[in-house]
Structure formats: C-alpha cells, structure tokens
C-alpha cells in the first residue's frame, strides 16, 4: 500500500462533528433514521447516547473520538472496500476505525438489515 501518512494525519485531525451531518443526510436520503445511525455508531464505539452527543457538541477530532471509544470486539468482522481501500489491509489503526464507521454507514444507507450490520461472531 502507498504511504498514507498525510492522509492518516488529515483523518486524525478532522472533527467528527464535521462529518456526522453527512452521515445523517446519507442514511436519511435512503429512508433510514438518525436513531438507526446512532445504533450503529454506539455498537461500534461502546458509547451511550449522552456521550455521543457530548462528543458531537464539543467538536472532538476523530483521533479523540476513537481514543475514548471501546471498540466492539466484533469490529474486525467489518471487511470490504471503502474509499478505494480494503479495510482489513489498512495499517493505521485510527484510519481503520474511521473506515469501519464509514462502511457501517454505507451498509445502513444501502438498506442492509441491522442484524447483518451489527456483526456477531
């Protein structure tokens, strides 16, 4: 894989709150709900609704957002290609976590069943 250090640094410093409205728009355009989006985010991060709202309001970076998260033990089951990269081959742990989230949001928007999105072993 190419050197992605510049890309990784850009993702790390990007505020989660700047991307979150795009997630909401993406899923709502496809007939899914903000509540379903939150269910997916909470499944991946281990946050509760109050913590998620606080992180959005305080405009934390993706680095901070995932530093405090308790990543779901089944997150490694999220595979496939997102933004041109195969998720399971991404070397930078933070970038991989962000791409996990992107993949889950895509699956939600594409109408995949919640039981399939919220992977279990």
XYZ file of N, CA and C in Angstrom:
363
model
N 0.847 -1.189 0.000
C 0.000 0.000 0.000
C 0.886 1.244 0.000
N 0.433 2.276 -0.607
C 1.178 3.528 -0.676
C 1.320 4.161 0.701
N 2.261 5.104 0.809
C 2.420 5.862 2.053
C 1.192 6.744 2.228
N 0.463 6.511 3.288
C -0.776 7.258 3.529
C -0.658 8.142 4.759
N 0.565 8.435 5.200
C 0.755 9.172 6.450
C 0.076 10.545 6.419
N 0.142 11.236 5.277
C -0.522 12.544 5.178
C -2.040 12.371 5.296
N -2.548 11.366 4.604
C -3.986 11.056 4.654
C -4.410 10.683 6.081
N -3.606 9.852 6.726
C -3.900 9.423 8.101
C -3.923 10.607 9.058
N -2.965 11.525 8.902
C -2.898 12.706 9.768
C -4.119 13.603 9.550
N -4.547 13.725 8.295
C -5.722 14.547 7.988
C -6.974 13.962 8.644
N -7.131 12.644 8.576
C -8.278 11.983 9.212
C -8.234 12.197 10.720
N -7.072 12.040 11.321
C -6.931 12.168 12.771
C -7.356 13.545 13.266
N -7.031 14.574 12.486
C -7.326 15.943 12.939
C -8.706 16.450 12.507
N -9.428 15.660 11.737
C -10.746 16.071 11.256
C -11.776 15.967 12.389
N -12.568 17.015 12.603
C -13.599 16.940 13.648
C -14.708 15.950 13.272
N -15.033 15.072 14.197
C -16.130 14.124 13.970
C -17.416 14.878 13.640
N -17.652 15.994 14.325
C -18.887 16.775 14.128
C -18.997 17.338 12.717
N -17.885 17.466 12.006
C -17.949 17.979 10.633
C -18.417 16.898 9.660
N -18.230 15.633 10.004
C -18.616 14.523 9.140
C -19.996 13.974 9.537
N -20.305 14.054 10.805
C -21.556 13.499 11.326
C -22.808 13.944 10.546
N -22.983 15.247 10.225
C -24.184 15.643 9.461
C -24.266 14.955 8.092
N -23.118 14.650 7.504
C -23.098 13.947 6.217
C -23.569 12.500 6.389
N -23.201 11.882 7.502
C -23.700 10.542 7.806
C -25.223 10.569 7.920
N -25.737 11.546 8.674
C -27.185 11.666 8.876
C -27.895 11.849 7.531
N -27.404 12.773 6.727
C -28.000 13.037 5.416
C -27.987 11.789 4.547
N -26.863 11.096 4.540
C -26.710 9.909 3.699
C -27.738 8.837 4.044
N -27.910 8.559 5.335
C -28.839 7.493 5.710
C -30.299 7.936 5.568
N -30.589 9.193 5.881
C -31.968 9.672 5.781
C -32.437 9.749 4.331
N -31.534 10.088 3.408
C -31.881 10.113 1.977
C -32.318 8.738 1.492
N -31.803 7.712 2.125
C -32.108 6.340 1.723
C -33.204 5.703 2.580
N -33.903 6.533 3.370
C -35.037 6.024 4.136
C -34.701 5.425 5.488
N -33.476 5.582 5.938
C -33.109 5.105 7.270
C -33.201 6.277 8.232
N -33.083 5.993 9.524
C -33.293 7.040 10.525
C -32.000 7.401 11.255
N -32.046 8.572 11.871
C -30.938 9.021 12.710
C -30.766 8.053 13.890
N -31.867 7.525 14.396
C -31.802 6.556 15.500
C -31.055 5.296 15.074
N -31.264 4.855 13.836
C -30.537 3.685 13.338
C -29.053 4.009 13.172
N -28.756 5.210 12.703
C -27.367 5.638 12.594
C -26.704 5.610 13.968
N -27.390 6.145 14.965
C -26.840 6.149 16.323
C -26.640 4.727 16.836
N -27.569 3.843 16.511
C -27.427 2.444 16.939
C -26.127 1.855 16.390
N -25.828 2.148 15.138
C -24.609 1.652 14.502
C -23.370 2.270 15.155
N -23.389 3.578 15.364
C -22.239 4.262 15.978
C -22.010 3.745 17.397
N -23.084 3.590 18.157
C -22.956 3.124 19.537
C -22.461 1.680 19.581
N -22.902 0.860 18.638
C -22.436 -0.534 18.576
C -20.927 -0.559 18.360
N -20.435 0.261 17.428
C -19.012 0.251 17.100
C -18.157 0.819 18.229
N -18.614 1.906 18.855
C -17.766 2.649 19.797
C -17.960 2.306 21.268
N -19.100 1.731 21.603
C -19.383 1.459 23.010
C -19.901 2.668 23.764
N -20.077 3.795 23.065
C -20.607 4.992 23.712
C -22.096 4.831 23.983
N -22.603 5.662 24.895
C -24.049 5.768 25.054
C -24.491 7.056 24.356
N -25.784 7.256 24.290
C -26.349 8.401 23.561
C -25.831 9.738 24.107
N -25.749 9.865 25.437
C -25.299 11.121 26.047
C -23.839 11.416 25.692
N -22.997 10.410 25.740
C -21.580 10.582 25.419
C -21.427 10.977 23.948
N -22.177 10.323 23.074
C -22.105 10.662 21.652
C -22.488 12.122 21.423
N -23.561 12.567 22.049
C -23.999 13.960 21.889
C -22.930 14.937 22.394
N -22.314 14.594 23.522
C -21.277 15.465 24.085
C -20.085 15.574 23.130
N -19.691 14.455 22.533
C -18.557 14.452 21.608
C -18.873 15.263 20.345
N -20.112 15.200 19.900
C -20.524 15.991 18.734
C -20.508 17.476 19.086
N -21.080 17.811 20.229
C -21.168 19.219 20.650
C -19.798 19.847 20.885
N -18.866 19.079 21.415
C -17.538 19.627 21.717
C -16.592 19.558 20.519
N -17.093 19.042 19.403
C -16.346 19.026 18.140
C -14.970 18.359 18.262
N -14.958 17.183 18.871
C -13.703 16.446 19.020
C -13.229 15.922 17.663
N -11.937 15.709 17.555
C -11.368 15.132 16.336
C -11.666 13.629 16.306
N -11.490 13.033 15.124
C -11.649 11.575 15.034
C -10.654 10.872 15.955
N -9.456 11.445 16.091
C -8.462 10.847 16.981
C -9.004 10.764 18.404
N -9.545 11.853 18.906
C -10.117 11.882 20.254
C -11.368 10.994 20.324
N -12.191 11.050 19.287
C -13.439 10.274 19.244
C -13.154 8.783 19.441
N -12.161 8.268 18.742
C -11.866 6.837 18.851
C -10.928 6.502 20.003
N -10.182 7.490 20.514
C -9.308 7.240 21.665
C -10.136 6.854 22.890
N -11.293 7.498 23.046
C -12.158 7.233 24.196
C -13.115 6.067 23.970
N -13.185 5.571 22.748
C -14.136 4.504 22.415
C -13.649 3.144 22.913
N -14.624 2.286 23.189
C -14.342 0.876 23.464
C -14.819 0.119 22.232
N -13.918 -0.074 21.294
C -14.294 -0.660 20.016
C -14.947 -2.027 20.215
N -16.036 -2.250 19.513
C -16.749 -3.525 19.613
C -15.792 -4.667 19.267
N -15.803 -5.739 20.062
C -14.886 -6.858 19.801
C -15.108 -7.519 18.438
N -16.270 -7.303 17.835
C -16.537 -7.888 16.521
C -16.260 -6.920 15.371
N -15.661 -5.776 15.665
C -15.362 -4.791 14.620
C -14.452 -5.376 13.545
N -13.595 -6.313 13.927
C -12.686 -6.922 12.940
C -13.437 -7.682 11.847
N -14.711 -7.969 12.079
C -15.530 -8.660 11.082
C -16.013 -7.718 9.978
N -15.761 -6.412 10.135
C -16.129 -5.434 9.112
C -15.039 -5.476 8.047
N -15.397 -5.942 6.865
C -14.439 -6.076 5.783
C -15.015 -5.474 4.509
N -14.177 -5.360 3.515
C -14.626 -4.837 2.234
C -13.830 -3.610 1.847
N -14.287 -2.953 0.789
C -13.586 -1.789 0.257
C -14.391 -0.536 0.556
N -13.693 0.481 1.038
C -14.320 1.785 1.287
C -13.303 2.851 0.870
N -13.747 3.818 0.132
C -12.874 4.904 -0.351
C -11.640 4.366 -1.075
N -11.796 3.245 -1.763
C -10.702 2.671 -2.531
C -9.715 1.832 -1.749
N -9.947 1.653 -0.455
C -9.035 0.871 0.380
C -9.751 -0.343 0.959
N -9.071 -1.473 0.957
C -9.606 -2.674 1.596
C -9.411 -2.489 3.104
N -10.509 -2.462 3.837
C -10.492 -2.131 5.262
C -9.539 -3.015 6.058
N -9.582 -4.298 5.791
C -8.764 -5.220 6.589
C -7.269 -5.065 6.325
N -6.882 -4.327 5.278
C -5.460 -4.109 4.964
C -4.934 -2.746 5.403
N -5.790 -1.921 5.981
C -5.358 -0.589 6.419
C -4.446 -0.744 7.628
N -3.252 -0.169 7.533
C -2.229 -0.332 8.584
C -2.443 0.594 9.781
N -2.868 1.826 9.519
C -3.043 2.790 10.610
C -4.315 2.451 11.392
N -4.207 2.150 12.704
C -5.377 1.740 13.481
C -6.512 2.774 13.503
N -6.170 4.062 13.600
C -7.214 5.087 13.631
C -7.935 5.170 12.288
N -7.181 5.179 11.212
C -7.791 5.233 9.886
C -8.686 4.015 9.676
N -8.252 2.869 10.140
C -9.055 1.661 10.010
C -10.374 1.802 10.772
N -10.338 2.364 11.971
C -11.558 2.555 12.756
C -12.523 3.521 12.066
N -11.983 4.596 11.506
C -12.823 5.556 10.779
C -13.449 4.866 9.576
N -12.701 4.050 8.883
C -13.230 3.330 7.718
C -14.241 2.262 8.135
N -14.068 1.669 9.323
C -15.109 0.772 9.850
C -16.435 1.529 9.935
N -16.366 2.722 10.517
C -17.570 3.535 10.676
C -18.156 3.904 9.317
N -17.307 4.314 8.392
C -17.781 4.654 7.048
C -18.493 3.464 6.394
N -17.926 2.285 6.552
C -18.500 1.072 5.953
C -19.865 0.773 6.573
N -19.980 0.906 7.883
C -21.262 0.648 8.547
C -22.329 1.635 8.081
N -21.942 2.905 7.942
C -22.879 3.934 7.467
C -23.307 3.607 6.039
N -22.373 3.196 5.198
C -22.713 2.809 3.823
C -23.702 1.646 3.804
N -23.436 0.641 4.612
C -24.319 -0.524 4.657
C -25.720 -0.131 5.124
N -25.794 0.739 6.106
C -27.078 1.224 6.589
C -27.820 1.953 5.470
N -27.120 2.827 4.777
C -27.733 3.604 3.685
C -28.171 2.708 2.530
N -27.476 1.614 2.336
C -27.822 0.699 1.240
C -28.965 -0.239 1.597
N -29.493 -0.114 2.816
C -30.647 -0.912 3.201
C -30.333 -2.274 3.781
N -29.092 -2.511 4.124
C -28.728 -3.793 4.727
C -29.445 -3.952 6.065
N -29.812 -5.163 6.393
C -30.515 -5.430 7.652
C -29.589 -5.158 8.836
N -30.180 -4.598 9.884
C -29.406 -4.220 11.070
C -28.679 -5.427 11.667
N -29.292 -6.597 11.626
C -28.638 -7.796 12.184
C -27.340 -8.117 11.443
N -27.274 -7.785 10.164
C -26.058 -8.026 9.374
C -25.027 -6.936 9.617
N -25.505 -5.683 9.783
C -24.587 -4.565 10.015
C -23.886 -4.717 11.362
N -24.661 -5.053 12.383
C -24.110 -5.228 13.733
C -23.604 -6.659 13.856
N -22.429 -6.865 13.358
C -21.867 -8.206 13.227
C -21.734 -8.918 14.558
N -21.987 -10.221 14.483
C -21.728 -11.068 15.651
C -20.863 -12.234 15.193
N -20.096 -12.762 16.114
C -19.131 -13.818 15.761
C -19.842 -15.091 15.348
